[in-house]
Amino acid sequence: MDAAKMVADLVAWLQEEAAKAGAKGAVLGLSGGIDSAVVANLCRLAFPDNCLGLIMPCHSDPADAEDAHLVARHLELPVVEVVLDDIYDRLVLLLTGQPFSPGKRNLALANLKPRLRMLTLYFHANERNYLVVGTGNRSELTVGYFTKYGDGGVDLLPLANLVKSQVRELARYLKLPERIIGKPPTAGLWAGQTDEGEMGITYEDLDRYILTGQAPSAVKEKIEAMAAASAHKRRLPLTPPF
């Protein structure tokens, strides 16, 4: 991959799509991870004066917010921090009748976090006439490793055609902080959660399969099963054929 050309092409694409939509700029969630850091850099280049990063902790590891602020300082990116802990707690109590229990692993409750972040992003986008730019990459989109109407609820996905290893290549080209580049990817759904641990496959194996079709049979079967089960996430709502 020609990283310089890819960056230039993605910046131009962001500008073109914003112009088509009559939007002035971009808002994105800044998680402290590599994908959001790369997207933040692309948006900063595309919209130097009209770009906002949102840091949205929700019972999150404090280190993630620290890393998000590190990226913001590195890029000189304006940010707003919105702590979602209280509203999340109230929503969990309303929905379940029980107080939030930090040690409990419940995917339905965990998915409320990215959905609250989606609401927050769109509020700020609507206030400024910005587009919401997502951070999902090809690896995650392929197997459905994103929350429907959560981190999947965005206007533009600049990394959608790049697997994780290519995103890392862009991060190095853009000279993002090494602490961010080397950080184990995590969606921050619960303490100690990592992308690879939850998916049950490594990004290395996933990327190789996407790019070459090569993978051990067990890995291939798992990827194809995940892709099939998550097909509904990658399409618009179905409508009757009549």
mmCIF file of C-alpha atoms in Angstrom:
data_model
loop_
_atom_site.group_PDB
_atom_site.id
_atom_site.type_symbol
_atom_site.label_atom_id
_atom_site.label_comp_id
_atom_site.label_asym_id
_atom_site.label_seq_id
_atom_site.Cartn_x
_atom_site.Cartn_y
_atom_site.Cartn_z
ATOM 1 C CA MET A 1 0.000 0.000 0.000
ATOM 2 C CA ASP A 2 1.186 3.502 -0.857
ATOM 3 C CA ALA A 3 0.429 5.197 2.471
ATOM 4 C CA ALA A 4 0.993 8.746 1.208
ATOM 5 C CA LYS A 5 -1.437 8.260 -1.674
ATOM 6 C CA MET A 6 -3.967 6.549 0.575
ATOM 7 C CA VAL A 7 -3.937 9.457 3.029
ATOM 8 C CA ALA A 8 -4.310 12.008 0.223
ATOM 9 C CA ASP A 9 -7.147 10.043 -1.373
ATOM 10 C CA LEU A 10 -9.016 9.591 1.906
ATOM 11 C CA VAL A 11 -8.689 13.268 2.820
ATOM 12 C CA ALA A 12 -10.038 14.259 -0.611
ATOM 13 C CA TRP A 13 -12.878 11.741 -0.258
ATOM 14 C CA LEU A 14 -13.892 13.119 3.134
ATOM 15 C CA GLN A 15 -13.945 16.635 1.727
ATOM 16 C CA GLU A 16 -15.961 15.572 -1.320
ATOM 17 C CA GLU A 17 -18.554 13.681 0.720
ATOM 18 C CA ALA A 18 -18.979 16.556 3.153
ATOM 19 C CA ALA A 19 -19.453 18.955 0.251
ATOM 20 C CA LYS A 20 -22.079 16.668 -1.301
ATOM 21 C CA ALA A 21 -23.961 16.628 1.983
ATOM 22 C CA GLY A 22 -23.664 20.385 2.467
ATOM 23 C CA ALA A 23 -21.793 19.727 5.737
ATOM 24 C CA LYS A 24 -19.067 21.980 7.144
ATOM 25 C CA GLY A 25 -16.856 19.428 8.852
ATOM 26 C CA ALA A 26 -16.593 16.257 10.908
ATOM 27 C CA VAL A 27 -17.124 14.944 14.406
ATOM 28 C CA LEU A 28 -15.687 11.642 15.593
ATOM 29 C CA GLY A 29 -15.353 9.600 18.739
ATOM 30 C CA LEU A 30 -11.831 9.599 20.139
ATOM 31 C CA SER A 31 -11.374 6.377 22.083
ATOM 32 C CA GLY A 32 -7.622 6.302 22.601
ATOM 33 C CA GLY A 33 -7.242 3.468 20.088
ATOM 34 C CA ILE A 34 -5.404 3.321 16.786
ATOM 35 C CA ASP A 35 -8.448 3.428 14.489
ATOM 36 C CA SER A 36 -9.893 6.565 16.034
ATOM 37 C CA ALA A 37 -6.442 8.190 16.066
ATOM 38 C CA VAL A 38 -5.988 7.585 12.331
ATOM 39 C CA VAL A 39 -9.506 8.826 11.563
ATOM 40 C CA ALA A 40 -8.924 11.900 13.730
ATOM 41 C CA ASN A 41 -5.753 12.673 11.799
ATOM 42 C CA LEU A 42 -7.538 12.269 8.454
ATOM 43 C CA CYS A 43 -10.390 14.524 9.594
ATOM 44 C CA ARG A 44 -7.940 17.119 10.929
ATOM 45 C CA LEU A 45 -6.277 17.207 7.511
ATOM 46 C CA ALA A 46 -9.593 17.336 5.669
ATOM 47 C CA PHE A 47 -11.259 19.960 7.889
ATOM 48 C CA PRO A 48 -8.532 21.930 9.698
ATOM 49 C CA ASP A 49 -10.977 24.446 11.172
ATOM 50 C CA ASN A 50 -14.104 22.306 11.390
ATOM 51 C CA CYS A 51 -13.240 19.096 13.176
ATOM 52 C CA LEU A 52 -14.224 17.953 16.673
ATOM 53 C CA GLY A 53 -13.228 14.917 18.686
ATOM 54 C CA LEU A 54 -15.508 13.596 21.425
ATOM 55 C CA ILE A 55 -14.070 11.663 24.357
ATOM 56 C CA MET A 56 -16.943 9.708 25.888
ATOM 57 C CA PRO A 57 -15.972 7.592 28.904
ATOM 58 C CA CYS A 58 -18.666 5.206 30.098
ATOM 59 C CA HIS A 59 -17.344 3.229 33.047
ATOM 60 C CA SER A 60 -14.177 3.097 30.964
ATOM 61 C CA ASP A 61 -10.547 2.466 31.816
ATOM 62 C CA PRO A 62 -9.142 5.927 32.700
ATOM 63 C CA ALA A 63 -6.087 5.087 30.583
ATOM 64 C CA ASP A 64 -8.276 5.176 27.453
ATOM 65 C CA ALA A 65 -9.330 8.788 28.090
ATOM 66 C CA GLU A 66 -5.695 9.661 28.800
ATOM 67 C CA ASP A 67 -4.680 8.145 25.464
ATOM 68 C CA ALA A 68 -7.499 10.000 23.707
ATOM 69 C CA HIS A 69 -6.256 13.293 25.151
ATOM 70 C CA LEU A 70 -2.715 12.342 24.074
ATOM 71 C CA VAL A 71 -3.927 11.959 20.484
ATOM 72 C CA ALA A 72 -5.859 15.225 20.679
ATOM 73 C CA ARG A 73 -2.774 17.095 21.897
ATOM 74 C CA HIS A 74 -0.621 15.435 19.237
ATOM 75 C CA LEU A 75 -3.011 16.537 16.476
ATOM 76 C CA GLU A 76 -3.986 19.849 18.111
ATOM 77 C CA LEU A 77 -7.551 18.627 17.743
ATOM 78 C CA PRO A 78 -10.379 20.393 19.601
ATOM 79 C CA VAL A 79 -12.139 17.957 21.917
ATOM 80 C CA VAL A 80 -15.147 17.816 24.199
ATOM 81 C CA GLU A 81 -15.285 15.216 26.964
ATOM 82 C CA VAL A 82 -18.734 13.882 27.832
ATOM 83 C CA VAL A 83 -18.804 11.434 30.745
ATOM 84 C CA LEU A 84 -21.683 9.010 30.203
ATOM 85 C CA ASP A 85 -21.472 7.046 33.460
ATOM 86 C CA ASP A 86 -24.546 8.566 35.123
ATOM 87 C CA ILE A 87 -26.887 8.356 32.152
ATOM 88 C CA TYR A 88 -25.744 4.771 31.538
ATOM 89 C CA ASP A 89 -26.451 3.831 35.154
ATOM 90 C CA ARG A 90 -29.925 5.342 34.953
ATOM 91 C CA LEU A 91 -30.682 3.557 31.700
ATOM 92 C CA VAL A 92 -29.522 0.184 33.044
ATOM 93 C CA LEU A 93 -31.709 0.654 36.141
ATOM 94 C CA LEU A 94 -34.678 1.666 33.992
ATOM 95 C CA LEU A 95 -34.303 -1.299 31.636
ATOM 96 C CA THR A 96 -33.436 -4.039 34.107
ATOM 97 C CA GLY A 97 -34.747 -2.827 37.455
ATOM 98 C CA GLN A 98 -31.295 -3.531 38.882
ATOM 99 C CA PRO A 99 -28.319 -1.203 39.489
ATOM 100 C CA PHE A 100 -25.387 -1.501 37.099
ATOM 101 C CA SER A 101 -22.897 -4.135 38.244
ATOM 102 C CA PRO A 102 -19.396 -3.416 36.877
ATOM 103 C CA GLY A 103 -18.287 -7.039 37.173
ATOM 104 C CA LYS A 104 -21.204 -8.428 35.169
ATOM 105 C CA ARG A 105 -20.566 -9.303 31.509
ATOM 106 C CA ASN A 106 -23.772 -8.766 29.603
ATOM 107 C CA LEU A 107 -23.521 -7.983 25.892
ATOM 108 C CA ALA A 108 -26.946 -6.349 25.666
ATOM 109 C CA LEU A 109 -25.986 -3.930 28.441
ATOM 110 C CA ALA A 110 -22.465 -3.453 27.079
ATOM 111 C CA ASN A 111 -23.913 -2.443 23.697
ATOM 112 C CA LEU A 112 -25.730 0.435 25.356
ATOM 113 C CA LYS A 113 -22.357 2.183 25.694
ATOM 114 C CA PRO A 114 -21.633 2.631 21.969
ATOM 115 C CA ARG A 115 -25.286 3.481 21.390
ATOM 116 C CA LEU A 116 -25.114 6.299 23.933
ATOM 117 C CA ARG A 117 -21.940 7.488 22.212
ATOM 118 C CA MET A 118 -23.764 7.479 18.872
ATOM 119 C CA LEU A 119 -26.467 9.747 20.326
ATOM 120 C CA THR A 120 -23.814 12.093 21.669
ATOM 121 C CA LEU A 121 -21.938 12.239 18.368
ATOM 122 C CA TYR A 122 -25.079 13.049 16.407
ATOM 123 C CA PHE A 123 -26.096 15.776 18.840
ATOM 124 C CA HIS A 124 -22.801 17.565 18.289
ATOM 125 C CA ALA A 125 -22.906 16.888 14.545
ATOM 126 C CA ASN A 126 -26.408 18.350 14.262
ATOM 127 C CA GLU A 127 -25.423 21.394 16.324
ATOM 128 C CA ARG A 128 -22.540 22.203 13.952
ATOM 129 C CA ASN A 129 -23.736 20.837 10.607
ATOM 130 C CA TYR A 130 -20.956 18.241 10.684
ATOM 131 C CA LEU A 131 -20.945 14.623 9.530
ATOM 132 C CA VAL A 132 -20.263 11.776 11.945
ATOM 133 C CA VAL A 133 -17.142 9.953 10.813
ATOM 134 C CA GLY A 134 -16.803 6.373 12.016
ATOM 135 C CA THR A 135 -13.675 4.448 12.891
ATOM 136 C CA GLY A 136 -14.562 0.905 11.804
ATOM 137 C CA ASN A 137 -12.076 -0.914 9.574
ATOM 138 C CA ARG A 138 -12.487 -3.714 7.024
ATOM 139 C CA SER A 139 -11.437 -6.420 9.473
ATOM 140 C CA GLU A 140 -14.154 -5.478 11.971
ATOM 141 C CA LEU A 141 -16.805 -4.855 9.339
ATOM 142 C CA THR A 142 -16.179 -8.247 7.730
ATOM 143 C CA VAL A 143 -17.031 -10.210 10.878
ATOM 144 C CA GLY A 144 -19.561 -7.749 12.286
ATOM 145 C CA TYR A 145 -17.380 -6.687 15.185
ATOM 146 C CA PHE A 146 -19.264 -3.469 15.826
ATOM 147 C CA THR A 147 -22.516 -2.491 17.495
ATOM 148 C CA LYS A 148 -25.503 -1.980 15.234
ATOM 149 C CA TYR A 149 -26.704 1.615 15.672
ATOM 150 C CA GLY A 150 -23.742 2.168 17.985
ATOM 151 C CA ASP A 151 -20.270 2.561 16.505
ATOM 152 C CA GLY A 152 -21.898 1.337 13.291
ATOM 153 C CA GLY A 153 -24.234 4.364 13.313
ATOM 154 C CA VAL A 154 -22.173 6.870 11.329
ATOM 155 C CA ASP A 155 -22.212 8.843 8.074
ATOM 156 C CA LEU A 156 -18.775 8.015 6.672
ATOM 157 C CA LEU A 157 -16.340 5.107 7.188
ATOM 158 C CA PRO A 158 -12.959 6.111 5.747
ATOM 159 C CA LEU A 159 -11.197 2.952 6.970
ATOM 160 C CA ALA A 160 -13.825 0.546 5.605
ATOM 161 C CA ASN A 161 -11.533 -0.821 2.876
ATOM 162 C CA LEU A 162 -8.433 -1.164 5.075
ATOM 163 C CA VAL A 163 -7.671 -4.171 7.271
ATOM 164 C CA LYS A 164 -6.165 -3.625 10.709
ATOM 165 C CA SER A 165 -2.564 -4.074 9.559
ATOM 166 C CA GLN A 166 -3.072 -1.407 6.882
ATOM 167 C CA VAL A 167 -4.547 0.972 9.457
ATOM 168 C CA ARG A 168 -1.415 0.406 11.534
ATOM 169 C CA GLU A 169 0.685 1.200 8.459
ATOM 170 C CA LEU A 170 -1.172 4.490 8.019
ATOM 171 C CA ALA A 171 -0.679 5.300 11.709
ATOM 172 C CA ARG A 172 3.076 4.871 11.339
ATOM 173 C CA TYR A 173 3.127 6.987 8.182
ATOM 174 C CA LEU A 174 1.184 9.712 10.006
ATOM 175 C CA LYS A 175 3.676 9.494 12.908
ATOM 176 C CA LEU A 176 1.016 8.956 15.544
ATOM 177 C CA PRO A 177 2.283 8.234 19.080
ATOM 178 C CA GLU A 178 3.863 4.775 19.358
ATOM 179 C CA ARG A 179 1.924 4.215 22.573
ATOM 180 C CA ILE A 180 -1.268 4.302 20.498
ATOM 181 C CA ILE A 181 0.073 2.180 17.645
ATOM 182 C CA GLY A 182 1.214 -0.621 19.959
ATOM 183 C CA LYS A 183 -1.849 -0.642 22.203
ATOM 184 C CA PRO A 184 -3.940 -3.871 22.214
ATOM 185 C CA PRO A 185 -7.228 -3.053 20.422
ATOM 186 C CA THR A 186 -10.285 -2.981 22.673
ATOM 187 C CA ALA A 187 -13.868 -1.808 22.410
ATOM 188 C CA GLY A 188 -13.848 -1.050 26.147
ATOM 189 C CA LEU A 189 -17.056 -2.996 26.735
ATOM 190 C CA TRP A 190 -15.879 -4.246 30.133
ATOM 191 C CA ALA A 191 -12.694 -4.350 32.209
ATOM 192 C CA GLY A 192 -9.932 -6.334 30.527
ATOM 193 C CA GLN A 193 -11.887 -6.804 27.297
ATOM 194 C CA THR A 194 -9.876 -6.983 24.056
ATOM 195 C CA ASP A 195 -11.028 -7.271 20.453
ATOM 196 C CA GLU A 196 -9.058 -10.438 19.757
ATOM 197 C CA GLY A 197 -10.146 -12.069 22.991
ATOM 198 C CA GLU A 198 -13.805 -11.448 22.285
ATOM 199 C CA MET A 199 -13.647 -12.408 18.595
ATOM 200 C CA GLY A 200 -11.636 -15.515 19.346
ATOM 201 C CA ILE A 201 -9.262 -14.882 16.442
ATOM 202 C CA THR A 202 -6.237 -12.671 15.932
ATOM 203 C CA TYR A 203 -6.215 -9.679 13.631
ATOM 204 C CA GLU A 204 -3.226 -11.232 11.906
ATOM 205 C CA ASP A 205 -5.242 -14.315 10.936
ATOM 206 C CA LEU A 206 -8.313 -12.264 10.079
ATOM 207 C CA ASP A 207 -6.391 -9.831 7.876
ATOM 208 C CA ARG A 208 -4.605 -12.632 6.071
ATOM 209 C CA TYR A 209 -7.880 -14.377 5.311
ATOM 210 C CA ILE A 210 -9.525 -11.172 4.040
ATOM 211 C CA LEU A 211 -6.583 -10.279 1.802
ATOM 212 C CA THR A 212 -5.586 -13.737 0.558
ATOM 213 C CA GLY A 213 -8.338 -16.198 1.450
ATOM 214 C CA GLN A 214 -5.734 -18.225 3.369
ATOM 215 C CA ALA A 215 -6.345 -19.409 6.915
ATOM 216 C CA PRO A 216 -6.324 -22.625 8.947
ATOM 217 C CA SER A 217 -9.640 -24.423 8.418
ATOM 218 C CA ALA A 218 -10.897 -23.710 11.947
ATOM 219 C CA VAL A 219 -10.134 -20.001 11.586
ATOM 220 C CA LYS A 220 -11.725 -19.855 8.143
ATOM 221 C CA GLU A 221 -14.886 -21.519 9.416
ATOM 222 C CA LYS A 222 -15.101 -19.118 12.358
ATOM 223 C CA ILE A 223 -14.638 -16.025 10.178
ATOM 224 C CA GLU A 224 -17.222 -17.182 7.653
ATOM 225 C CA ALA A 225 -19.698 -18.025 10.405
ATOM 226 C CA MET A 226 -19.233 -14.610 12.015
ATOM 227 C CA ALA A 227 -19.641 -12.892 8.649
ATOM 228 C CA ALA A 228 -22.858 -14.784 7.927
ATOM 229 C CA ALA A 229 -24.333 -14.172 11.376
ATOM 230 C CA SER A 230 -23.627 -10.435 11.165
ATOM 231 C CA ALA A 231 -24.827 -9.879 7.583
ATOM 232 C CA HIS A 232 -27.809 -7.897 8.887
ATOM 233 C CA LYS A 233 -25.422 -5.311 10.345
ATOM 234 C CA ARG A 234 -23.978 -4.466 6.935
ATOM 235 C CA ARG A 235 -27.194 -3.745 5.097
ATOM 236 C CA LEU A 236 -30.083 -1.346 5.328
ATOM 237 C CA PRO A 237 -33.267 -2.618 6.993
ATOM 238 C CA LEU A 238 -35.052 -5.119 4.765
ATOM 239 C CA THR A 239 -38.254 -4.083 3.043
ATOM 240 C CA PRO A 240 -40.952 -6.360 1.597
ATOM 241 C CA PRO A 241 -40.309 -7.481 -2.016
ATOM 242 C CA PHE A 242 -43.805 -6.417 -3.084
#
